[in-house]
mmCIF file of N, CA, C and O in Angstrom:
data_model
loop_
_atom_site.group_PDB
_atom_site.id
_atom_site.type_symbol
_atom_site.label_atom_id
_atom_site.label_comp_id
_atom_site.label_asym_id
_atom_site.label_seq_id
_atom_site.Cartn_x
_atom_site.Cartn_y
_atom_site.Cartn_z
ATOM 1 N N MET A 702 -19.626 -3.549 -12.061
ATOM 2 C CA MET A 702 -19.297 -3.903 -10.684
ATOM 3 C C MET A 702 -17.822 -4.306 -10.625
ATOM 4 O O MET A 702 -17.331 -5.002 -11.493
ATOM 5 N N ASN A 703 -17.168 -3.838 -9.587
ATOM 6 C CA ASN A 703 -15.765 -4.203 -9.387
ATOM 7 C C ASN A 703 -15.677 -5.345 -8.373
ATOM 8 O O ASN A 703 -15.867 -5.139 -7.185
ATOM 9 N N THR A 704 -15.360 -6.510 -8.862
ATOM 10 C CA THR A 704 -15.242 -7.684 -7.998
ATOM 11 C C THR A 704 -13.820 -7.791 -7.463
ATOM 12 O O THR A 704 -12.926 -7.060 -7.898
ATOM 13 N N ILE A 705 -13.625 -8.728 -6.554
ATOM 14 C CA ILE A 705 -12.272 -8.977 -6.051
ATOM 15 C C ILE A 705 -11.343 -9.317 -7.220
ATOM 16 O O ILE A 705 -10.227 -8.816 -7.304
ATOM 17 N N GLY A 706 -11.815 -10.133 -8.123
ATOM 18 C CA GLY A 706 -11.007 -10.503 -9.286
ATOM 19 C C GLY A 706 -10.629 -9.308 -10.136
ATOM 20 O O GLY A 706 -9.494 -9.202 -10.608
ATOM 21 N N ASP A 707 -11.593 -8.393 -10.344
ATOM 22 C CA ASP A 707 -11.308 -7.177 -11.107
ATOM 23 C C ASP A 707 -10.215 -6.357 -10.433
ATOM 24 O O ASP A 707 -9.334 -5.802 -11.084
ATOM 25 N N LYS A 708 -10.277 -6.276 -9.106
ATOM 26 C CA LYS A 708 -9.315 -5.459 -8.364
ATOM 27 C C LYS A 708 -7.937 -6.121 -8.314
ATOM 28 O O LYS A 708 -6.920 -5.426 -8.365
ATOM 29 N N VAL A 709 -7.917 -7.440 -8.232
ATOM 30 C CA VAL A 709 -6.628 -8.138 -8.294
ATOM 31 C C VAL A 709 -5.984 -7.888 -9.654
ATOM 32 O O VAL A 709 -4.800 -7.564 -9.747
ATOM 33 N N LYS A 710 -6.784 -7.997 -10.707
ATOM 34 C CA LYS A 710 -6.267 -7.750 -12.053
ATOM 35 C C LYS A 710 -5.802 -6.306 -12.192
ATOM 36 O O LYS A 710 -4.736 -6.041 -12.764
ATOM 37 N N ALA A 711 -6.576 -5.353 -11.675
ATOM 38 C CA ALA A 711 -6.192 -3.941 -11.741
ATOM 39 C C ALA A 711 -4.866 -3.706 -11.018
ATOM 40 O O ALA A 711 -4.016 -2.945 -11.495
ATOM 41 N N THR A 712 -4.684 -4.375 -9.886
ATOM 42 C CA THR A 712 -3.427 -4.255 -9.144
ATOM 43 C C THR A 712 -2.270 -4.788 -9.976
ATOM 44 O O THR A 712 -1.214 -4.166 -10.074
ATOM 45 N N ARG A 713 -2.486 -5.936 -10.592
ATOM 46 C CA ARG A 713 -1.437 -6.535 -11.438
ATOM 47 C C ARG A 713 -1.077 -5.612 -12.591
ATOM 48 O O ARG A 713 0.105 -5.355 -12.863
ATOM 49 N N LEU A 714 -2.076 -5.061 -13.258
ATOM 50 C CA LEU A 714 -1.834 -4.186 -14.397
ATOM 51 C C LEU A 714 -1.185 -2.865 -13.971
ATOM 52 O O LEU A 714 -0.340 -2.330 -14.684
ATOM 53 N N GLN A 715 -1.574 -2.373 -12.809
ATOM 54 C CA GLN A 715 -0.985 -1.146 -12.286
ATOM 55 C C GLN A 715 0.527 -1.301 -12.103
ATOM 56 O O GLN A 715 1.294 -0.372 -12.317
ATOM 57 N N HIS A 716 0.935 -2.506 -11.722
ATOM 58 C CA HIS A 716 2.355 -2.784 -11.519
ATOM 59 C C HIS A 716 3.027 -3.307 -12.793
ATOM 60 O O HIS A 716 4.193 -3.702 -12.759
ATOM 61 N N GLU A 717 2.262 -3.325 -13.884
ATOM 62 C CA GLU A 717 2.761 -3.722 -15.202
ATOM 63 C C GLU A 717 3.410 -5.105 -15.191
ATOM 64 O O GLU A 717 4.496 -5.320 -15.734
ATOM 65 N N LEU A 718 2.697 -6.051 -14.573
ATOM 66 C CA LEU A 718 3.189 -7.424 -14.497
ATOM 67 C C LEU A 718 2.262 -8.353 -15.272
ATOM 68 O O LEU A 718 1.044 -8.155 -15.307
ATOM 69 N N ASN A 719 2.848 -9.386 -15.870
ATOM 70 C CA ASN A 719 2.019 -10.403 -16.493
ATOM 71 C C ASN A 719 1.527 -11.359 -15.409
ATOM 72 O O ASN A 719 1.954 -11.296 -14.255
ATOM 73 N N GLN A 720 0.626 -12.240 -15.778
ATOM 74 C CA GLN A 720 0.047 -13.156 -14.782
ATOM 75 C C GLN A 720 1.101 -14.057 -14.153
ATOM 76 O O GLN A 720 1.041 -14.316 -12.953
ATOM 77 N N VAL A 721 2.030 -14.539 -14.922
ATOM 78 C CA VAL A 721 3.041 -15.464 -14.398
ATOM 79 C C VAL A 721 3.870 -14.786 -13.308
ATOM 80 O O VAL A 721 4.044 -15.322 -12.215
ATOM 81 N N THR A 722 4.382 -13.609 -13.606
ATOM 82 C CA THR A 722 5.240 -12.895 -12.654
ATOM 83 C C THR A 722 4.469 -12.486 -11.414
ATOM 84 O O THR A 722 4.941 -12.654 -10.281
ATOM 85 N N PHE A 723 3.266 -11.947 -11.598
ATOM 86 C CA PHE A 723 2.444 -11.518 -10.464
ATOM 87 C C PHE A 723 2.113 -12.711 -9.572
ATOM 88 O O PHE A 723 2.219 -12.635 -8.344
ATOM 89 N N ALA A 724 1.730 -13.815 -10.189
ATOM 90 C CA ALA A 724 1.386 -15.021 -9.433
ATOM 91 C C ALA A 724 2.577 -15.516 -8.617
ATOM 92 O O ALA A 724 2.426 -15.883 -7.443
ATOM 93 N N GLU A 725 3.754 -15.509 -9.221
ATOM 94 C CA GLU A 725 4.962 -15.930 -8.496
ATOM 95 C C GLU A 725 5.204 -15.050 -7.283
ATOM 96 O O GLU A 725 5.563 -15.532 -6.211
ATOM 97 N N LYS A 726 4.991 -13.754 -7.428
ATOM 98 C CA LYS A 726 5.240 -12.813 -6.336
ATOM 99 C C LYS A 726 4.291 -13.024 -5.158
ATOM 100 O O LYS A 726 4.646 -12.737 -4.020
ATOM 101 N N ILE A 727 3.079 -13.511 -5.439
ATOM 102 C CA ILE A 727 2.125 -13.733 -4.343
ATOM 103 C C ILE A 727 2.003 -15.213 -3.967
ATOM 104 O O ILE A 727 1.162 -15.582 -3.144
ATOM 105 N N GLY A 728 2.827 -16.043 -4.574
ATOM 106 C CA GLY A 728 2.920 -17.437 -4.166
ATOM 107 C C GLY A 728 1.834 -18.373 -4.648
ATOM 108 O O GLY A 728 1.503 -19.345 -3.968
ATOM 109 N N ILE A 729 1.268 -18.068 -5.821
ATOM 110 C CA ILE A 729 0.261 -18.965 -6.387
ATOM 111 C C ILE A 729 0.632 -19.265 -7.838
ATOM 112 O O ILE A 729 1.524 -18.639 -8.406
ATOM 113 N N SER A 730 -0.091 -20.198 -8.448
ATOM 114 C CA SER A 730 0.161 -20.525 -9.851
ATOM 115 C C SER A 730 -0.535 -19.513 -10.754
ATOM 116 O O SER A 730 -1.492 -18.835 -10.349
ATOM 117 N N GLN A 731 -0.078 -19.446 -11.994
ATOM 118 C CA GLN A 731 -0.712 -18.562 -12.973
ATOM 119 C C GLN A 731 -2.156 -18.986 -13.200
ATOM 120 O O GLN A 731 -3.043 -18.151 -13.356
ATOM 121 N N GLY A 732 -2.413 -20.277 -13.203
ATOM 122 C CA GLY A 732 -3.769 -20.782 -13.396
ATOM 123 C C GLY A 732 -4.709 -20.338 -12.283
ATOM 124 O O GLY A 732 -5.857 -19.959 -12.533
ATOM 125 N N ARG A 733 -4.221 -20.399 -11.063
ATOM 126 C CA ARG A 733 -5.019 -19.953 -9.912
ATOM 127 C C ARG A 733 -5.298 -18.457 -10.015
ATOM 128 O O ARG A 733 -6.416 -18.010 -9.762
ATOM 129 N N LEU A 734 -4.284 -17.670 -10.393
ATOM 130 C CA LEU A 734 -4.480 -16.232 -10.560
ATOM 131 C C LEU A 734 -5.533 -15.959 -11.626
ATOM 132 O O LEU A 734 -6.407 -15.109 -11.443
ATOM 133 N N SER A 735 -5.456 -16.677 -12.723
ATOM 134 C CA SER A 735 -6.433 -16.514 -13.792
ATOM 135 C C SER A 735 -7.848 -16.779 -13.281
ATOM 136 O O SER A 735 -8.777 -16.030 -13.585
ATOM 137 N N GLU A 736 -8.019 -17.823 -12.489
ATOM 138 C CA GLU A 736 -9.335 -18.144 -11.926
ATOM 139 C C GLU A 736 -9.827 -17.043 -10.992
ATOM 140 O O GLU A 736 -11.015 -16.712 -10.991
ATOM 141 N N ILE A 737 -8.923 -16.459 -10.213
ATOM 142 C CA ILE A 737 -9.290 -15.354 -9.316
ATOM 143 C C ILE A 737 -9.725 -14.151 -10.146
ATOM 144 O O ILE A 737 -10.772 -13.545 -9.879
ATOM 145 N N GLU A 738 -8.940 -13.799 -11.146
ATOM 146 C CA GLU A 738 -9.254 -12.641 -11.975
ATOM 147 C C GLU A 738 -10.570 -12.821 -12.730
ATOM 148 O O GLU A 738 -11.291 -11.851 -12.959
ATOM 149 N N GLN A 739 -10.901 -14.044 -13.097
ATOM 150 C CA GLN A 739 -12.147 -14.313 -13.811
ATOM 151 C C GLN A 739 -13.342 -14.470 -12.875
ATOM 152 O O GLN A 739 -14.473 -14.622 -13.332
ATOM 153 N N GLY A 740 -13.093 -14.452 -11.583
ATOM 154 C CA GLY A 740 -14.179 -14.589 -10.613
ATOM 155 C C GLY A 740 -14.627 -16.021 -10.395
ATOM 156 O O GLY A 740 -15.674 -16.256 -9.800
ATOM 157 N N LYS A 741 -13.832 -16.978 -10.849
ATOM 158 C CA LYS A 741 -14.186 -18.386 -10.676
ATOM 159 C C LYS A 741 -13.881 -18.881 -9.275
ATOM 160 O O LYS A 741 -14.449 -19.882 -8.843
ATOM 161 N N THR A 742 -12.964 -18.207 -8.584
ATOM 162 C CA THR A 742 -12.601 -18.582 -7.220
ATOM 163 C C THR A 742 -12.171 -17.329 -6.477
ATOM 164 O O THR A 742 -11.877 -16.308 -7.086
ATOM 165 N N LYS A 743 -12.137 -17.397 -5.176
ATOM 166 C CA LYS A 743 -11.697 -16.282 -4.335
ATOM 167 C C LYS A 743 -10.277 -16.570 -3.849
ATOM 168 O O LYS A 743 -9.886 -17.715 -3.679
ATOM 169 N N PRO A 744 -9.502 -15.516 -3.600
ATOM 170 C CA PRO A 744 -8.154 -15.722 -3.075
ATOM 171 C C PRO A 744 -8.195 -16.243 -1.639
ATOM 172 O O PRO A 744 -9.098 -15.884 -0.875
ATOM 173 N N SER A 745 -7.230 -17.079 -1.289
ATOM 174 C CA SER A 745 -7.132 -17.598 0.078
ATOM 175 C C SER A 745 -6.644 -16.495 1.008
ATOM 176 O O SER A 745 -6.161 -15.450 0.571
ATOM 177 N N ALA A 746 -6.731 -16.749 2.305
ATOM 178 C CA ALA A 746 -6.236 -15.791 3.299
ATOM 179 C C ALA A 746 -4.742 -15.552 3.096
ATOM 180 O O ALA A 746 -4.271 -14.408 3.211
ATOM 181 N N GLU A 747 -4.003 -16.595 2.787
ATOM 182 C CA GLU A 747 -2.559 -16.449 2.544
ATOM 183 C C GLU A 747 -2.297 -15.563 1.325
ATOM 184 O O GLU A 747 -1.408 -14.708 1.353
ATOM 185 N N THR A 748 -3.056 -15.758 0.273
ATOM 186 C CA THR A 748 -2.897 -14.954 -0.931
ATOM 187 C C THR A 748 -3.238 -13.497 -0.642
ATOM 188 O O THR A 748 -2.536 -12.582 -1.078
ATOM 189 N N LEU A 749 -4.304 -13.278 0.111
ATOM 190 C CA LEU A 749 -4.683 -11.913 0.486
ATOM 191 C C LEU A 749 -3.576 -11.239 1.282
ATOM 192 O O LEU A 749 -3.260 -10.064 1.065
ATOM 193 N N ASN A 750 -2.978 -11.981 2.193
ATOM 194 C CA ASN A 750 -1.898 -11.430 2.999
ATOM 195 C C ASN A 750 -0.700 -11.056 2.131
ATOM 196 O O ASN A 750 -0.065 -10.016 2.336
ATOM 197 N N GLU A 751 -0.384 -11.878 1.142
ATOM 198 C CA GLU A 751 0.726 -11.579 0.236
ATOM 199 C C GLU A 751 0.408 -10.341 -0.617
ATOM 200 O O GLU A 751 1.288 -9.508 -0.849
ATOM 201 N N LEU A 752 -0.825 -10.224 -1.073
ATOM 202 C CA LEU A 752 -1.234 -9.034 -1.826
ATOM 203 C C LEU A 752 -1.068 -7.783 -0.971
ATOM 204 O O LEU A 752 -0.578 -6.755 -1.438
ATOM 205 N N ARG A 753 -1.465 -7.883 0.278
ATOM 206 C CA ARG A 753 -1.371 -6.757 1.206
ATOM 207 C C ARG A 753 0.087 -6.362 1.427
ATOM 208 O O ARG A 753 0.441 -5.191 1.335
ATOM 209 N N LYS A 754 0.920 -7.363 1.687
ATOM 210 C CA LYS A 754 2.323 -7.090 2.000
ATOM 211 C C LYS A 754 3.125 -6.623 0.788
ATOM 212 O O LYS A 754 3.853 -5.644 0.867
ATOM 213 N N LYS A 755 2.995 -7.328 -0.310
ATOM 214 C CA LYS A 755 3.878 -7.069 -1.454
ATOM 215 C C LYS A 755 3.394 -5.951 -2.366
ATOM 216 O O LYS A 755 4.203 -5.332 -3.057
ATOM 217 N N PHE A 756 2.082 -5.696 -2.368
ATOM 218 C CA PHE A 756 1.543 -4.683 -3.277
ATOM 219 C C PHE A 756 0.737 -3.609 -2.550
ATOM 220 O O PHE A 756 0.062 -2.817 -3.192
ATOM 221 N N ASN A 757 0.809 -3.602 -1.216
ATOM 222 C CA ASN A 757 0.147 -2.583 -0.411
ATOM 223 C C ASN A 757 -1.345 -2.477 -0.731
ATOM 224 O O ASN A 757 -1.894 -1.375 -0.853
ATOM 225 N N VAL A 758 -1.997 -3.613 -0.897
ATOM 226 C CA VAL A 758 -3.417 -3.648 -1.219
ATOM 227 C C VAL A 758 -4.216 -3.508 0.076
ATOM 228 O O VAL A 758 -3.995 -4.245 1.042
ATOM 229 N N ASP A 759 -5.134 -2.563 0.095
ATOM 230 C CA ASP A 759 -6.041 -2.364 1.223
ATOM 231 C C ASP A 759 -7.142 -3.426 1.137
ATOM 232 O O ASP A 759 -7.919 -3.458 0.168
ATOM 233 N N LEU A 760 -7.194 -4.298 2.119
ATOM 234 C CA LEU A 760 -8.165 -5.393 2.065
ATOM 235 C C LEU A 760 -9.603 -4.896 2.139
ATOM 236 O O LEU A 760 -10.499 -5.522 1.585
ATOM 237 N N ASN A 761 -9.849 -3.765 2.802
ATOM 238 C CA ASN A 761 -11.200 -3.195 2.811
ATOM 239 C C ASN A 761 -11.617 -2.823 1.392
ATOM 240 O O ASN A 761 -12.744 -3.076 0.974
ATOM 241 N N TRP A 762 -10.709 -2.197 0.641
ATOM 242 C CA TRP A 762 -10.978 -1.842 -0.752
ATOM 243 C C TRP A 762 -11.227 -3.098 -1.582
ATOM 244 O O TRP A 762 -12.149 -3.145 -2.393
ATOM 245 N N LEU A 763 -10.440 -4.112 -1.337
ATOM 246 C CA LEU A 763 -10.555 -5.335 -2.121
ATOM 247 C C LEU A 763 -11.927 -5.992 -1.957
ATOM 248 O O LEU A 763 -12.503 -6.455 -2.924
ATOM 249 N N PHE A 764 -12.445 -5.969 -0.732
ATOM 250 C CA PHE A 764 -13.728 -6.645 -0.472
ATOM 251 C C PHE A 764 -14.941 -5.781 -0.721
ATOM 252 O O PHE A 764 -16.052 -6.285 -0.775
ATOM 253 N N ASP A 765 -14.770 -4.474 -0.893
ATOM 254 C CA ASP A 765 -15.900 -3.592 -1.165
ATOM 255 C C ASP A 765 -16.180 -3.635 -2.651
ATOM 256 O O ASP A 765 -15.517 -2.970 -3.439
ATOM 257 N N GLU A 766 -17.169 -4.401 -3.056
ATOM 258 C CA GLU A 766 -17.444 -4.609 -4.467
ATOM 259 C C GLU A 766 -18.166 -3.444 -5.132
ATOM 260 O O GLU A 766 -18.417 -3.462 -6.317
ATOM 261 N N ASP A 767 -18.487 -2.395 -4.377
ATOM 262 C CA ASP A 767 -19.145 -1.232 -4.967
ATOM 263 C C ASP A 767 -18.141 -0.176 -5.419
ATOM 264 O O ASP A 767 -18.491 0.746 -6.134
ATOM 265 N N ILE A 768 -16.904 -0.307 -4.984
ATOM 266 C CA ILE A 768 -15.891 0.700 -5.325
ATOM 267 C C ILE A 768 -15.122 0.247 -6.542
ATOM 268 O O ILE A 768 -14.724 -0.852 -6.670
#
């Protein structure tokens, strides 16, 4: 299953960024990003908006856990 965390991580890896750099670009801490990628927490609306703007992430794709 592809969770939101899996897709956030896939986006980060696609752009060849480490967690620290990716987190800085979307305005969160590396620890928070790690929790999102592990499925321990969900990204906030602000974080989702930054993902959309800075990495052209389709929010429909992000929330569809079957894709």
